[in-house]
Amino acid sequence: DYRPLERHLDELDQRGFRTVFQFTITGLPKIFEERVPDAETSVATARRLAARAGAARVLWRFDPIAISGITDPVETVRRFARLAGPLEGATERCTISFMQRYAKVSRNMAPVEAAHGVRFRDPGIDEKRAIAARLASLAAERGIALGACCDDALVQAGDGWEVGKARCVD
């Protein structure tokens, strides 16, 4: 909920602070993100903030992309499309990255795997590039530039779309 911040936006602007607002909105099933607001609430908040601060100041992260038995590539692309539509006009950029199973992530995912029988997998680079290309195409249709964070191998371009190089925070 950005409302407490809204009272201070004019003051921040007047004082010359250049603010941006980064929203991680994945729409992943609740079993992955139990404490995260649902996607509809997050999208509505991003839209209200963009109306107040401008779409250029609202950055969307579709991160992590977690490929599993219940979030396969087809479902991931559909979920992205369901989010990108309502975010059109509310953001100009989306940053993606694929889940990497380093120690902390493995610890956090172990209970999900045990309780729900979900198995995660790390797609090969060709599969990641294909998924990223499809997401970039969907984003471009909505005026959203897509960038890949932490994986330069995903940087590529096609007919009317591009996966650019992104920074996690710049």
Tab-separated table of C-alpha atoms in Angstrom:
chain	number	residue	atom	x	y	z
A	1	ASP	CA	0.000	0.000	0.000
A	2	TYR	CA	1.661	3.209	-1.143
A	3	ARG	CA	-0.818	5.673	0.424
A	4	PRO	CA	1.441	6.713	3.339
A	5	LEU	CA	4.153	7.525	0.798
A	6	GLU	CA	1.797	9.510	-1.433
A	7	ARG	CA	1.607	12.293	1.154
A	8	HIS	CA	5.344	12.761	0.790
A	9	LEU	CA	5.726	12.537	-3.000
A	10	ASP	CA	5.232	16.260	-3.603
A	11	GLU	CA	7.773	17.104	-0.927
A	12	LEU	CA	10.289	14.620	-2.331
A	13	ASP	CA	9.786	16.013	-5.826
A	14	GLN	CA	10.139	19.614	-4.606
A	15	ARG	CA	13.357	18.741	-2.804
A	16	GLY	CA	14.792	17.242	-6.003
A	17	PHE	CA	14.803	13.596	-4.984
A	18	ARG	CA	14.520	11.354	-8.014
A	19	THR	CA	12.371	8.474	-6.824
A	20	VAL	CA	11.416	5.275	-8.553
A	21	PHE	CA	9.190	2.498	-7.287
A	22	GLN	CA	10.117	-1.085	-7.995
A	23	PHE	CA	7.302	-3.616	-7.752
A	24	THR	CA	7.882	-7.331	-7.816
A	25	ILE	CA	4.699	-8.794	-9.214
A	26	THR	CA	4.888	-12.438	-10.292
A	27	GLY	CA	1.414	-13.834	-9.720
A	28	LEU	CA	3.042	-17.047	-8.505
A	29	PRO	CA	0.783	-19.446	-6.596
A	30	LYS	CA	0.376	-18.597	-2.900
A	31	ILE	CA	2.317	-21.704	-1.886
A	32	PHE	CA	5.435	-19.963	-3.276
A	33	GLU	CA	4.756	-16.493	-1.886
A	34	GLU	CA	2.572	-16.836	1.200
A	35	ARG	CA	3.191	-13.338	2.562
A	36	VAL	CA	2.951	-11.444	-0.719
A	37	PRO	CA	-0.215	-9.525	-1.652
A	38	ASP	CA	-2.165	-11.123	-4.483
A	39	ALA	CA	-1.278	-9.988	-7.990
A	40	GLU	CA	-4.515	-8.045	-8.495
A	41	THR	CA	-3.855	-5.927	-5.386
A	42	SER	CA	-0.248	-5.290	-6.444
A	43	VAL	CA	-1.258	-4.344	-9.998
A	44	ALA	CA	-3.931	-1.957	-8.679
A	45	THR	CA	-1.362	-0.350	-6.367
A	46	ALA	CA	1.140	0.010	-9.224
A	47	ARG	CA	-1.542	1.614	-11.417
A	48	ARG	CA	-2.525	4.107	-8.693
A	49	LEU	CA	1.095	5.013	-8.096
A	50	ALA	CA	1.764	5.417	-11.836
A	51	ALA	CA	-1.244	7.721	-12.110
A	52	ARG	CA	0.296	9.863	-9.381
A	53	ALA	CA	4.033	9.613	-10.136
A	54	GLY	CA	4.164	8.575	-13.805
A	55	ALA	CA	4.727	5.244	-15.535
A	56	ALA	CA	8.440	5.970	-16.024
A	57	ARG	CA	8.897	5.862	-12.245
A	58	VAL	CA	7.163	2.501	-11.719
A	59	LEU	CA	9.435	-0.460	-12.488
A	60	TRP	CA	7.994	-3.975	-12.689
A	61	ARG	CA	9.993	-7.067	-11.733
A	62	PHE	CA	8.681	-10.420	-12.953
A	63	ASP	CA	11.220	-12.207	-10.839
A	64	PRO	CA	11.917	-14.953	-10.068
A	65	ILE	CA	10.759	-17.043	-12.962
A	66	ALA	CA	10.391	-20.384	-11.198
A	67	ILE	CA	9.926	-23.355	-13.497
A	68	SER	CA	8.284	-26.258	-11.704
A	69	GLY	CA	5.654	-28.942	-12.072
A	70	ILE	CA	2.921	-26.338	-11.506
A	71	THR	CA	4.617	-23.320	-13.074
A	72	ASP	CA	5.827	-24.716	-16.370
A	73	PRO	CA	6.875	-22.471	-19.275
A	74	VAL	CA	3.360	-22.323	-20.792
A	75	GLU	CA	1.806	-21.311	-17.455
A	76	THR	CA	4.588	-18.777	-16.891
A	77	VAL	CA	3.933	-17.076	-20.230
A	78	ARG	CA	0.162	-17.037	-19.575
A	79	ARG	CA	0.699	-15.546	-16.110
A	80	PHE	CA	2.988	-12.861	-17.536
A	81	ALA	CA	0.374	-11.983	-20.166
A	82	ARG	CA	-2.338	-11.719	-17.468
A	83	LEU	CA	-0.154	-9.226	-15.589
A	84	ALA	CA	1.237	-7.282	-18.558
A	85	GLY	CA	-2.215	-6.377	-19.861
A	86	PRO	CA	-3.343	-4.468	-16.771
A	87	LEU	CA	0.150	-2.998	-16.278
A	88	GLU	CA	0.112	-1.433	-19.751
A	89	GLY	CA	0.459	2.306	-19.284
A	90	ALA	CA	1.484	1.898	-15.634
A	91	THR	CA	5.109	0.975	-16.313
A	92	GLU	CA	7.606	1.292	-19.113
A	93	ARG	CA	10.051	-1.408	-17.996
A	94	CYS	CA	9.974	-4.975	-16.761
A	95	THR	CA	12.976	-6.874	-15.431
A	96	ILE	CA	13.110	-10.668	-15.417
A	97	SER	CA	15.417	-13.314	-14.060
A	98	PHE	CA	15.174	-17.058	-13.609
A	99	MET	CA	15.320	-18.601	-10.158
A	100	GLN	CA	18.797	-19.741	-9.205
A	101	ARG	CA	19.036	-22.461	-6.568
A	102	TYR	CA	21.704	-20.981	-4.351
A	103	ALA	CA	21.711	-21.921	-0.631
A	104	LYS	CA	19.087	-19.439	0.648
A	105	VAL	CA	16.671	-20.224	-2.194
A	106	SER	CA	17.085	-23.953	-1.615
A	107	ARG	CA	16.314	-23.496	2.094
A	108	ASN	CA	13.213	-21.413	1.292
A	109	MET	CA	11.945	-23.823	-1.357
A	110	ALA	CA	12.521	-27.025	0.622
A	111	PRO	CA	9.299	-26.646	2.690
A	112	VAL	CA	7.272	-25.966	-0.482
A	113	GLU	CA	8.726	-29.042	-2.125
A	114	ALA	CA	8.079	-31.191	0.963
A	115	ALA	CA	4.583	-29.916	1.785
A	116	HIS	CA	3.214	-29.675	-1.752
A	117	GLY	CA	5.300	-32.125	-3.751
A	118	VAL	CA	6.449	-29.362	-6.093
A	119	ARG	CA	9.660	-30.023	-7.957
A	120	PHE	CA	11.647	-27.151	-9.413
A	121	ARG	CA	13.956	-27.450	-12.377
A	122	ASP	CA	16.525	-25.203	-13.957
A	123	PRO	CA	15.749	-24.938	-17.672
A	124	GLY	CA	18.604	-25.019	-20.143
A	125	ILE	CA	19.724	-21.809	-21.795
A	126	ASP	CA	17.822	-22.485	-25.030
A	127	GLU	CA	14.579	-22.943	-23.098
A	128	LYS	CA	15.244	-19.815	-21.019
A	129	ARG	CA	15.910	-17.807	-24.183
A	130	ALA	CA	12.676	-19.057	-25.744
A	131	ILE	CA	10.665	-18.103	-22.649
A	132	ALA	CA	12.357	-14.692	-22.453
A	133	ALA	CA	11.674	-14.060	-26.144
A	134	ARG	CA	7.973	-14.817	-25.696
A	135	LEU	CA	7.777	-12.528	-22.645
A	136	ALA	CA	9.584	-9.755	-24.553
A	137	SER	CA	7.122	-10.042	-27.415
A	138	LEU	CA	4.141	-9.807	-25.050
A	139	ALA	CA	5.729	-6.858	-23.222
A	140	ALA	CA	6.497	-5.016	-26.469
A	141	GLU	CA	2.844	-5.344	-27.537
A	142	ARG	CA	2.001	-3.323	-24.421
A	143	GLY	CA	4.762	-0.716	-24.705
A	144	ILE	CA	6.890	-2.292	-21.978
A	145	ALA	CA	10.634	-2.792	-22.473
A	146	LEU	CA	11.900	-6.114	-21.124
A	147	GLY	CA	15.347	-6.558	-19.603
A	148	ALA	CA	17.146	-9.590	-18.196
A	149	CYS	CA	18.989	-9.261	-14.903
A	150	CYS	CA	21.978	-11.444	-14.037
A	151	ASP	CA	21.935	-13.434	-17.278
A	152	ASP	CA	23.495	-11.821	-20.338
A	153	ALA	CA	22.789	-14.990	-22.346
A	154	LEU	CA	19.112	-13.954	-22.423
A	155	VAL	CA	19.867	-10.677	-24.238
A	156	GLN	CA	18.439	-10.994	-27.750
A	157	ALA	CA	16.129	-9.323	-30.255
A	158	GLY	CA	13.467	-10.406	-32.685
A	159	ASP	CA	10.810	-8.898	-34.907
A	160	GLY	CA	9.502	-5.967	-32.864
A	161	TRP	CA	10.804	-7.145	-29.492
A	162	GLU	CA	14.007	-7.144	-27.492
A	163	VAL	CA	15.350	-8.634	-24.292
A	164	GLY	CA	17.771	-5.976	-23.143
A	165	LYS	CA	20.404	-6.072	-20.437
A	166	ALA	CA	19.029	-4.947	-17.095
A	167	ARG	CA	20.490	-4.260	-13.711
A	168	CYS	CA	18.798	-5.494	-10.580
A	169	VAL	CA	18.850	-1.942	-9.237
A	170	ASP	CA	20.301	0.939	-11.219
